CSV table of C-alpha atoms and ligand atoms in Angstrom, one decimal:
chain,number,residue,atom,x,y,z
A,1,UNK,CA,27.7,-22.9,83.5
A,2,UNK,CA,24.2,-21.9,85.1
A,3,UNK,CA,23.9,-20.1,88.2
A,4,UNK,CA,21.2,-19.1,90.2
A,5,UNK,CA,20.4,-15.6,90.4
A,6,UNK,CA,20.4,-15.4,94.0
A,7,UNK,CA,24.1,-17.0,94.1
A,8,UNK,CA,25.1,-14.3,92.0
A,9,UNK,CA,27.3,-11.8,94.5
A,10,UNK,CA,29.2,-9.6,91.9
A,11,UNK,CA,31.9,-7.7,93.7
A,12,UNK,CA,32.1,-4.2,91.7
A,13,UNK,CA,35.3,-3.8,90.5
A,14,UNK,CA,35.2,0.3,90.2
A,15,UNK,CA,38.1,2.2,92.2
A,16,UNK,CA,36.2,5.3,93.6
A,17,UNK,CA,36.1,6.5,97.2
A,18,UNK,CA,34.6,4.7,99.4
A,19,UNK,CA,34.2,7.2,102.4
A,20,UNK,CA,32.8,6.1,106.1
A,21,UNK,CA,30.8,8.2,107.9
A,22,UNK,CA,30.5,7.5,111.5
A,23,UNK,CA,28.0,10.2,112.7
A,24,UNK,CA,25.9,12.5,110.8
A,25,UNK,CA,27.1,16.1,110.4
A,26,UNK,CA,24.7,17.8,112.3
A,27,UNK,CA,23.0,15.9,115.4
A,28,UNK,CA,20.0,13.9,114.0
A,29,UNK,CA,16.4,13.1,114.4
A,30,UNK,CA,15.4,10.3,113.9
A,31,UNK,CA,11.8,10.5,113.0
A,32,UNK,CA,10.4,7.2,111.9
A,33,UNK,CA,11.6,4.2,113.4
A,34,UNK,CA,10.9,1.5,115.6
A,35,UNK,CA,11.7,-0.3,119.5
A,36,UNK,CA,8.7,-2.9,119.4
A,37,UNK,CA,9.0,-6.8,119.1
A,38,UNK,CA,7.5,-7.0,115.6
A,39,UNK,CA,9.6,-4.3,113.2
A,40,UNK,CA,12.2,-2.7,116.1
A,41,UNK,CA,14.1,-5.3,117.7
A,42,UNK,CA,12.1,-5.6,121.0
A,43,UNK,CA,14.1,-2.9,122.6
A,44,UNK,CA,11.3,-2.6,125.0
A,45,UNK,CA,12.4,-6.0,126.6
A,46,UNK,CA,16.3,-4.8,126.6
A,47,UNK,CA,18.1,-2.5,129.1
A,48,UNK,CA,17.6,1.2,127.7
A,49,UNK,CA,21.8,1.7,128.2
A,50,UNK,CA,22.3,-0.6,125.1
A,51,UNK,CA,19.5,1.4,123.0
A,52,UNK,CA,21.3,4.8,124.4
A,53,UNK,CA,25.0,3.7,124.2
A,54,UNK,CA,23.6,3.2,120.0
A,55,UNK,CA,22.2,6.0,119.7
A,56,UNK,CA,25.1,7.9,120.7
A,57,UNK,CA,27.6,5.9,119.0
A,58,UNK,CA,25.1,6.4,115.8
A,59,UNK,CA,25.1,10.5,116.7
A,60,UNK,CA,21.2,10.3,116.6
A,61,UNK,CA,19.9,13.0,119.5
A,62,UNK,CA,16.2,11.9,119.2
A,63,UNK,CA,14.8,8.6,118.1
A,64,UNK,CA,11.1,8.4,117.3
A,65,UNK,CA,9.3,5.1,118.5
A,66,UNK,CA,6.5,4.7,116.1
A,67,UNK,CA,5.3,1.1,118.2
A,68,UNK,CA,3.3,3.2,121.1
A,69,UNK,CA,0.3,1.0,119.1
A,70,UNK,CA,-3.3,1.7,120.3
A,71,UNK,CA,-3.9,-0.9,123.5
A,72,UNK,CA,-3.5,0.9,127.3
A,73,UNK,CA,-0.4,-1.5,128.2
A,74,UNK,CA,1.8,-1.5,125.1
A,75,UNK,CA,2.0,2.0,125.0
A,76,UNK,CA,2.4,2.6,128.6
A,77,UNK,CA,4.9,-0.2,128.7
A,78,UNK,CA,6.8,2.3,125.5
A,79,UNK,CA,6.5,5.2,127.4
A,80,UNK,CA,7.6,3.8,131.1
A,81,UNK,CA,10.5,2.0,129.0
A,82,UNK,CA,12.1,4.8,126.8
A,83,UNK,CA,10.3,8.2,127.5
A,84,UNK,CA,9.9,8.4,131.6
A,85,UNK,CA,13.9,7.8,131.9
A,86,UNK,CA,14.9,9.2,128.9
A,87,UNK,CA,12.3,11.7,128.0
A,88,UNK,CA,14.6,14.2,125.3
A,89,UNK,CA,15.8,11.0,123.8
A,90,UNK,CA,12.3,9.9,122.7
A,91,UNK,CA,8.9,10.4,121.1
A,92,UNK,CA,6.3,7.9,121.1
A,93,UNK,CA,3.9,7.5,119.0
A,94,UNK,CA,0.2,6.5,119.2
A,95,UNK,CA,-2.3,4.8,116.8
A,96,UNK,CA,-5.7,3.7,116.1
A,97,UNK,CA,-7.6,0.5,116.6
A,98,UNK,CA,-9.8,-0.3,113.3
A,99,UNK,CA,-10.6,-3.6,114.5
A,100,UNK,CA,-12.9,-1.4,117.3
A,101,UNK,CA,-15.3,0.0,114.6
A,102,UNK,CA,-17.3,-3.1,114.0
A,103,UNK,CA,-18.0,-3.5,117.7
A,104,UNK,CA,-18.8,0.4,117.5
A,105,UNK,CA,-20.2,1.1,114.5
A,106,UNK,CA,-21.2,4.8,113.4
A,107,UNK,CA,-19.6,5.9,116.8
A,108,UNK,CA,-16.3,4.7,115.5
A,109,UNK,CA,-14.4,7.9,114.7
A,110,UNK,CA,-15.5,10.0,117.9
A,111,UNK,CA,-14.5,6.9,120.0
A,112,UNK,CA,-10.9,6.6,118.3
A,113,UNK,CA,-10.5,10.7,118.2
A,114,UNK,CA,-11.3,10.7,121.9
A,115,UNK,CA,-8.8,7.8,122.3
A,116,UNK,CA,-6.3,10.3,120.9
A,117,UNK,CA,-7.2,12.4,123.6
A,118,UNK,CA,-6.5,9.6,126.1
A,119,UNK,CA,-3.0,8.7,124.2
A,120,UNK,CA,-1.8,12.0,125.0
A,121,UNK,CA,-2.9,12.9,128.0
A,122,UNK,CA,-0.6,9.9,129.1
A,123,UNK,CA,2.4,10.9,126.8
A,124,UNK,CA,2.2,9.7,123.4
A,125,UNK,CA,3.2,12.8,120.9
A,126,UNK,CA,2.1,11.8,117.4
A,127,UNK,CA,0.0,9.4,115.6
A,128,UNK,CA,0.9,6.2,113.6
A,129,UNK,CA,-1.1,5.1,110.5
A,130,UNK,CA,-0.2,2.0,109.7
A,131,UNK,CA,-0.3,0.5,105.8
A,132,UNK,CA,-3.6,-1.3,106.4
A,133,UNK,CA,-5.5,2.1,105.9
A,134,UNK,CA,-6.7,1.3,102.2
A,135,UNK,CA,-5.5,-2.7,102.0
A,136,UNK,CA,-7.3,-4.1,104.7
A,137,UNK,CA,-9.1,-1.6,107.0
A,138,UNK,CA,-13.1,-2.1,106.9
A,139,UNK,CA,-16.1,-0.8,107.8
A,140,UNK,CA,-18.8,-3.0,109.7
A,141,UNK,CA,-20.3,-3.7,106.5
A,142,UNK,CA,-17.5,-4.9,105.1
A,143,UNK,CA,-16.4,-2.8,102.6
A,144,UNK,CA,-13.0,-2.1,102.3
A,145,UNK,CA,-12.2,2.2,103.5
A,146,UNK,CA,-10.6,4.7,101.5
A,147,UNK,CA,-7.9,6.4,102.9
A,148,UNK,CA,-9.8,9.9,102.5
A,149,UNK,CA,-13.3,7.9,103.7
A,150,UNK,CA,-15.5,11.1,105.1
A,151,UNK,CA,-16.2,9.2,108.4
A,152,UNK,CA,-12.9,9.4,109.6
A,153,UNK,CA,-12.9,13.0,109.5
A,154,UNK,CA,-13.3,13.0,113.5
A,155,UNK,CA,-9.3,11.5,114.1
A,156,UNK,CA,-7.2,13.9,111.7
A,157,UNK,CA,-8.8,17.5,113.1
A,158,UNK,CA,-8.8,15.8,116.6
A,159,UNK,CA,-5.2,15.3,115.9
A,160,UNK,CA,-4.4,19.0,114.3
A,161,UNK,CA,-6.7,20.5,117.2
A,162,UNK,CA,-4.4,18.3,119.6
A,163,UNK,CA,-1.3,19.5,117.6
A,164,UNK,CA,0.0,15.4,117.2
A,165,UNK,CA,1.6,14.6,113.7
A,166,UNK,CA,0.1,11.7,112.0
A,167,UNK,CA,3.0,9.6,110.3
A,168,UNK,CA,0.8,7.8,107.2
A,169,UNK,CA,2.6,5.2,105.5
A,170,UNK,CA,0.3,4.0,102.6
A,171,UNK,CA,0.4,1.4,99.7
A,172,UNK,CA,3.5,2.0,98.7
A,173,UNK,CA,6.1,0.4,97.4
A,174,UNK,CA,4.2,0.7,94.1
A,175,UNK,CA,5.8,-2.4,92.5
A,176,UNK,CA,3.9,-4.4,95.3
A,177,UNK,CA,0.9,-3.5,93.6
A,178,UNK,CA,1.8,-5.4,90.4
A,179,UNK,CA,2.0,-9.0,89.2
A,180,UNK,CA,4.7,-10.6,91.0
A,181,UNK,CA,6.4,-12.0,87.8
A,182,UNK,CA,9.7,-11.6,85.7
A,183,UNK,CA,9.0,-8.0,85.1
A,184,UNK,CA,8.5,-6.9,88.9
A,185,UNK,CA,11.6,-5.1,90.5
A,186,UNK,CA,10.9,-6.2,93.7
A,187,UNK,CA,10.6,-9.8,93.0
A,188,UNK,CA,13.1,-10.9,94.8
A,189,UNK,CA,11.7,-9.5,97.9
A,190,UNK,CA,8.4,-10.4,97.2
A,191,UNK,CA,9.6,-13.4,97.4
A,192,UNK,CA,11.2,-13.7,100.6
A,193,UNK,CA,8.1,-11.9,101.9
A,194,UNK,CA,5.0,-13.3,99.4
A,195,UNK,CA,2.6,-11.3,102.6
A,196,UNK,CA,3.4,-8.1,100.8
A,197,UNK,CA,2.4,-8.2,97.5
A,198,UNK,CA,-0.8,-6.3,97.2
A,199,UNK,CA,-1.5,-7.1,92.9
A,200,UNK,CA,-4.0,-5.1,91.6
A,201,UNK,CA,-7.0,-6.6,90.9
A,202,UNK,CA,-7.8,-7.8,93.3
A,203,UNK,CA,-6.6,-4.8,95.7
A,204,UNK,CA,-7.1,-1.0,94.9
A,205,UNK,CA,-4.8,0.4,92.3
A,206,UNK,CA,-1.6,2.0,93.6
A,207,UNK,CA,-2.3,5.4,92.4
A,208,UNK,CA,-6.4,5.2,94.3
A,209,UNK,CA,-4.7,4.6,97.5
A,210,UNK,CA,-2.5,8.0,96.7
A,211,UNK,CA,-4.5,9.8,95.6
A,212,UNK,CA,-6.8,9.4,98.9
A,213,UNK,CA,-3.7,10.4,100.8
A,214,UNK,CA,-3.3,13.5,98.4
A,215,UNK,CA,-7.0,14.0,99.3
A,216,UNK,CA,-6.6,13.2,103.3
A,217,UNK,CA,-4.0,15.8,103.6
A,218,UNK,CA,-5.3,18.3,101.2
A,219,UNK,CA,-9.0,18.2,103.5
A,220,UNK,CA,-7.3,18.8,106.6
A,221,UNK,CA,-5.0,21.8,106.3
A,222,UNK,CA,-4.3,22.3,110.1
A,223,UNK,CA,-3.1,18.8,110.9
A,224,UNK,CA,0.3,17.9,109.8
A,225,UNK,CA,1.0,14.8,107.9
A,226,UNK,CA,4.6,13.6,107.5
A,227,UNK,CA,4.6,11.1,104.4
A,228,UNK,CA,6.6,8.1,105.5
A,229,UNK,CA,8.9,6.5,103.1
A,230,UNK,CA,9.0,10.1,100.6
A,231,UNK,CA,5.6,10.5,100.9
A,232,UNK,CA,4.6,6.7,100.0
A,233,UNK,CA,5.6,7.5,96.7
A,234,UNK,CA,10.0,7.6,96.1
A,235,UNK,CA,9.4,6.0,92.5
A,236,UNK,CA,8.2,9.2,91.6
A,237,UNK,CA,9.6,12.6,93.3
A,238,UNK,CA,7.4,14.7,90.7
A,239,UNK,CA,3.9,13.4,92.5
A,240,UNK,CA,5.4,14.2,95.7
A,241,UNK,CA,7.0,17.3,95.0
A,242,UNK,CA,3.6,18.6,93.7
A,243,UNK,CA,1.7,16.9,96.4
A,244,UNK,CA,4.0,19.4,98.4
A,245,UNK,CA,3.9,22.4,96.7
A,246,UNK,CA,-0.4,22.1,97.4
A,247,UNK,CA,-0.2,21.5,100.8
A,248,UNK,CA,2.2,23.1,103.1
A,249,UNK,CA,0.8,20.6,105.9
A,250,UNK,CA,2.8,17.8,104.2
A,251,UNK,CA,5.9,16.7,105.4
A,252,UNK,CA,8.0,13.5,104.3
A,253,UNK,CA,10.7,10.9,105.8
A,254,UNK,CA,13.2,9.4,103.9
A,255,UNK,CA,13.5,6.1,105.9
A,256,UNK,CA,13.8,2.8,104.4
A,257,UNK,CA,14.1,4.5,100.7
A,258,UNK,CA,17.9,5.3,100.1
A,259,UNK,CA,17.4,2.3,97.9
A,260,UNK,CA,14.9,4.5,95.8
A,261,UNK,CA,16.2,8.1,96.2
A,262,UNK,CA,19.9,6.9,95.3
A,263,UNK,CA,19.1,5.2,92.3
A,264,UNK,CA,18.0,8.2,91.1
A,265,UNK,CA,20.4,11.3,92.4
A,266,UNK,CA,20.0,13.7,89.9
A,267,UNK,CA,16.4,14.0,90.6
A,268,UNK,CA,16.6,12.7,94.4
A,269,UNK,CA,19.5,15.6,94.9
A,270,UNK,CA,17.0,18.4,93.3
A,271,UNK,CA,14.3,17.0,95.4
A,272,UNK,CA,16.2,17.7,98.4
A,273,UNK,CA,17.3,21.5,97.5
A,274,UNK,CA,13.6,22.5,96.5
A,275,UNK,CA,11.9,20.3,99.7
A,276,UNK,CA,14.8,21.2,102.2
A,277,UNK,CA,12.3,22.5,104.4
A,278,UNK,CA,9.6,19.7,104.0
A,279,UNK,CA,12.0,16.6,104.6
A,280,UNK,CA,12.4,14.4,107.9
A,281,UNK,CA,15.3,11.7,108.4
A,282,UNK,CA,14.4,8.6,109.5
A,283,UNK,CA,16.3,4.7,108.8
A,284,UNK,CA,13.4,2.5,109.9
A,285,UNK,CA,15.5,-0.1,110.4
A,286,UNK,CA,15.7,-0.3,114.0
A,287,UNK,CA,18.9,1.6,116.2
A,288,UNK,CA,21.9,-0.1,113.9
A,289,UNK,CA,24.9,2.0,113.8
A,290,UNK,CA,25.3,0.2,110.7
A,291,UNK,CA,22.1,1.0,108.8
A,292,UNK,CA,22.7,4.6,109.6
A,293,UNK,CA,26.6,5.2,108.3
A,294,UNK,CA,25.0,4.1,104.7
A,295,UNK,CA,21.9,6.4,105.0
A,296,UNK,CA,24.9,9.2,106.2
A,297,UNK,CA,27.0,8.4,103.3
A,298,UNK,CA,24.1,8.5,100.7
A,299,UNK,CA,23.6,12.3,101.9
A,300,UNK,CA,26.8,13.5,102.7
A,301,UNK,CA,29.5,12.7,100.1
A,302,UNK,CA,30.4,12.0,96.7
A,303,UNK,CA,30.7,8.2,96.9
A,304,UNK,CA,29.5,6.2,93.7
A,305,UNK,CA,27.6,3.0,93.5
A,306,UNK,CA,27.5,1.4,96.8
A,307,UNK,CA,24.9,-1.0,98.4
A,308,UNK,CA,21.9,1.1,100.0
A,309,UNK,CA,22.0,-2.4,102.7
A,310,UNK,CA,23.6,-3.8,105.5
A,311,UNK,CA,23.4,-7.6,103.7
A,312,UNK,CA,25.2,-8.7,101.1
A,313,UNK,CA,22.9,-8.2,98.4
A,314,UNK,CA,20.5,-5.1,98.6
A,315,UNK,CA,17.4,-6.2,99.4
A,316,UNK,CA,15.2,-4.0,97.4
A,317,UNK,CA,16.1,-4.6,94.3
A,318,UNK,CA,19.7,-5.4,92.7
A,319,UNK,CA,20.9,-2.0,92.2
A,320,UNK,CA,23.3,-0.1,94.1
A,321,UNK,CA,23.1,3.9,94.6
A,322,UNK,CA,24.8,6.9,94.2
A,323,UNK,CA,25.4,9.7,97.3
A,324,UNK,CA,24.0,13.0,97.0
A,325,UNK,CA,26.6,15.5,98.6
A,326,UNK,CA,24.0,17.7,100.2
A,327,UNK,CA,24.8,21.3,101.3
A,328,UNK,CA,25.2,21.9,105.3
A,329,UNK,CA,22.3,24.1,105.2
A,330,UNK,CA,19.9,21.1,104.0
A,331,UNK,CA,21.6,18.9,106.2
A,332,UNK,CA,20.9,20.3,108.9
A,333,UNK,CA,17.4,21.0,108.0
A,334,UNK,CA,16.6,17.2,106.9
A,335,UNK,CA,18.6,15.9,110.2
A,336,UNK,CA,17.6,18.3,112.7
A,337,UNK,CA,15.7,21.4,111.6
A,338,UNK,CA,12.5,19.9,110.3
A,339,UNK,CA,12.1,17.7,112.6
A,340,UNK,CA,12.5,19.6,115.4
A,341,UNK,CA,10.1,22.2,114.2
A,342,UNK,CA,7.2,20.1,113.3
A,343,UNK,CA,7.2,17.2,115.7
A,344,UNK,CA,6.1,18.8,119.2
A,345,UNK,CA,9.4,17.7,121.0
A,346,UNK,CA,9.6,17.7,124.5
B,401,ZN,ZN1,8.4,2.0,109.8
């Protein structure tokens, strides 16, 4: 009798607890996520009561809007929106236009560093690097930029000297980088999004791409990175964890990767009792009460084998995780702590 593979919902059969956590144990941060129309819902275009009354249903204190983008109105249209009425609730979060450097030329970087300057003179509190640094990014020439590309040298010490975080989410997930056939792990996904496979030729190896981060960071000791997704790398807590231990101006999220660090809780829960200091929560999945009771779960109790996703069928990869029964004191670190420390609030 065949069946496809996507019509196959097994129902686990295991009688273990299943334990539902509301809110998280200590008040949380949320430090990488989204409100804009393309990734966050287009909570921009919705009354902010909704996006509140979630937040406090969800227990999350702070919620960090990484959708601020780089043109005048979309980030004053964040800022009017969520920060000006709401401004302990929120960060907002800047970026940089690449398409400008064309037009621009060798003035490029000292044009988007002084538009860091503008961002936060009007309110924006950190900057967003989005994926396309290393995939896509170009010079005038045409030649695609490295991640650790001299030139740009101007944006990260503008952003240490103006004390803005840069969030970097690079390359990963790495099994985007490979052929997207019966081998990948993420085929499935791939599939239902064929834009993001990034196979290698003809884009840069995986491992380039981080090891230009690992150079980024390691060149620009006073500004602080945070790593999005574990440090664009949750295959593979070891590169992180030393990526870490060399620079103390590297900081990771956890968003979007319960899938990854669940699958592996031996390591993950090490990870988190070495790193307890380094680590940011973060869902990336918009303000869903829902999305954040699994991620709670996952680091609060015991519970065995459960979907890391809201859907039916996890949409990572067909695999189902394990929680990690973190200690109070890293909990409150990784919810709060951290984040609070390192991400200018105010
Ligand atoms: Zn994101």
């Amino acid at each position: 009798m065949p069946m496809l593979l996507r019509d196959f919902h097994p129902q686990s059969k295991l009688v273990t607890p299943i334990t539902r956590v509301d809110r998280p144990r200590f008040p949380a941060i949320d430090a990488h996520n989204h409100l804009g129309a393309d990734f966050g819902g287009g909570w921009d275009q919705k009354p902010l009561s909704a996006l509140l009354n979630l937040l406090d249903e969800a227990g999350i204190v702070k919620y960090i809007d990484l959708d601020g983008g780089w043109g005048e109105d979309l980030l004053n249209a964040h800022l009017d929106h969520f920060k000006q009425p709401a401004p302990e609730r929120f960060q907002v979060f800047g970026g940089v236009d690449w398409s400008q450097w064309a037009a621009r030329g060798d003035s490029f970087p000292e044009w988007a560093a002084g538009q860091l300057r503008a961002q936060q003179a009007r309110g924006a509190q950190g900057l967003k690097i989005w994926k396309g640094l290393g995939l896509s990014v170009r010079d005038p020439q045409g030649t695609l930029v490295d991640v650790d590309d001299p030139r740009l040298l101007p944006i990260w010490e503008t952003a240490g000297e103006l004390g803005l975080p840069v969030m970097i989410h690079v390359a990963d997930p790495v099994a985007f980088f490979d052929p997207v056939d019966a081998t990948n792990e993420r085929w499935e996904e791939i599939g239902a999004n064929p834009e993001w496979a990034f196979t290698s030729p003809p884009y840069p190896p995986f491992l380039h791409i981080l090891d230009g981060l690992a150079k980024l960071v390691a060149r620009h000791p006073n500004t602080t990175f945070i790593g999005a997704h574990v440090g664009c790398y949750a295959e593979n807590l070891a590169w992180v964890g030393a990526l870490l231990d060399r620079c103390t101006n590297f900081y990771v999220d956890i968003s979007a990767r319960t899938g990854e660090l669940g699958r592996q809780p031996y390591t993950a829960r090490r990870f988190f009792l070495q790193y307890a200091d380094r680590i940011l929560f973060g869902s990336d999945a918009g303000p869903q009460p829902a999305a954040y009771r699994i991620i709670y779960r996952f680091l609060e109790t015991e519970d065995e084998y459960f979907n890391y996703n809201t859907g039916p069928v996890p949409g990572q990869g067909r695999w189902y995780i394990y929680g990690l029964h973190l200690p109070d004191d890293v909990l409150e670190k990784v919810y709060f702590g951290n984040a609070s420390r390192i991400l200018n609030p105010g």
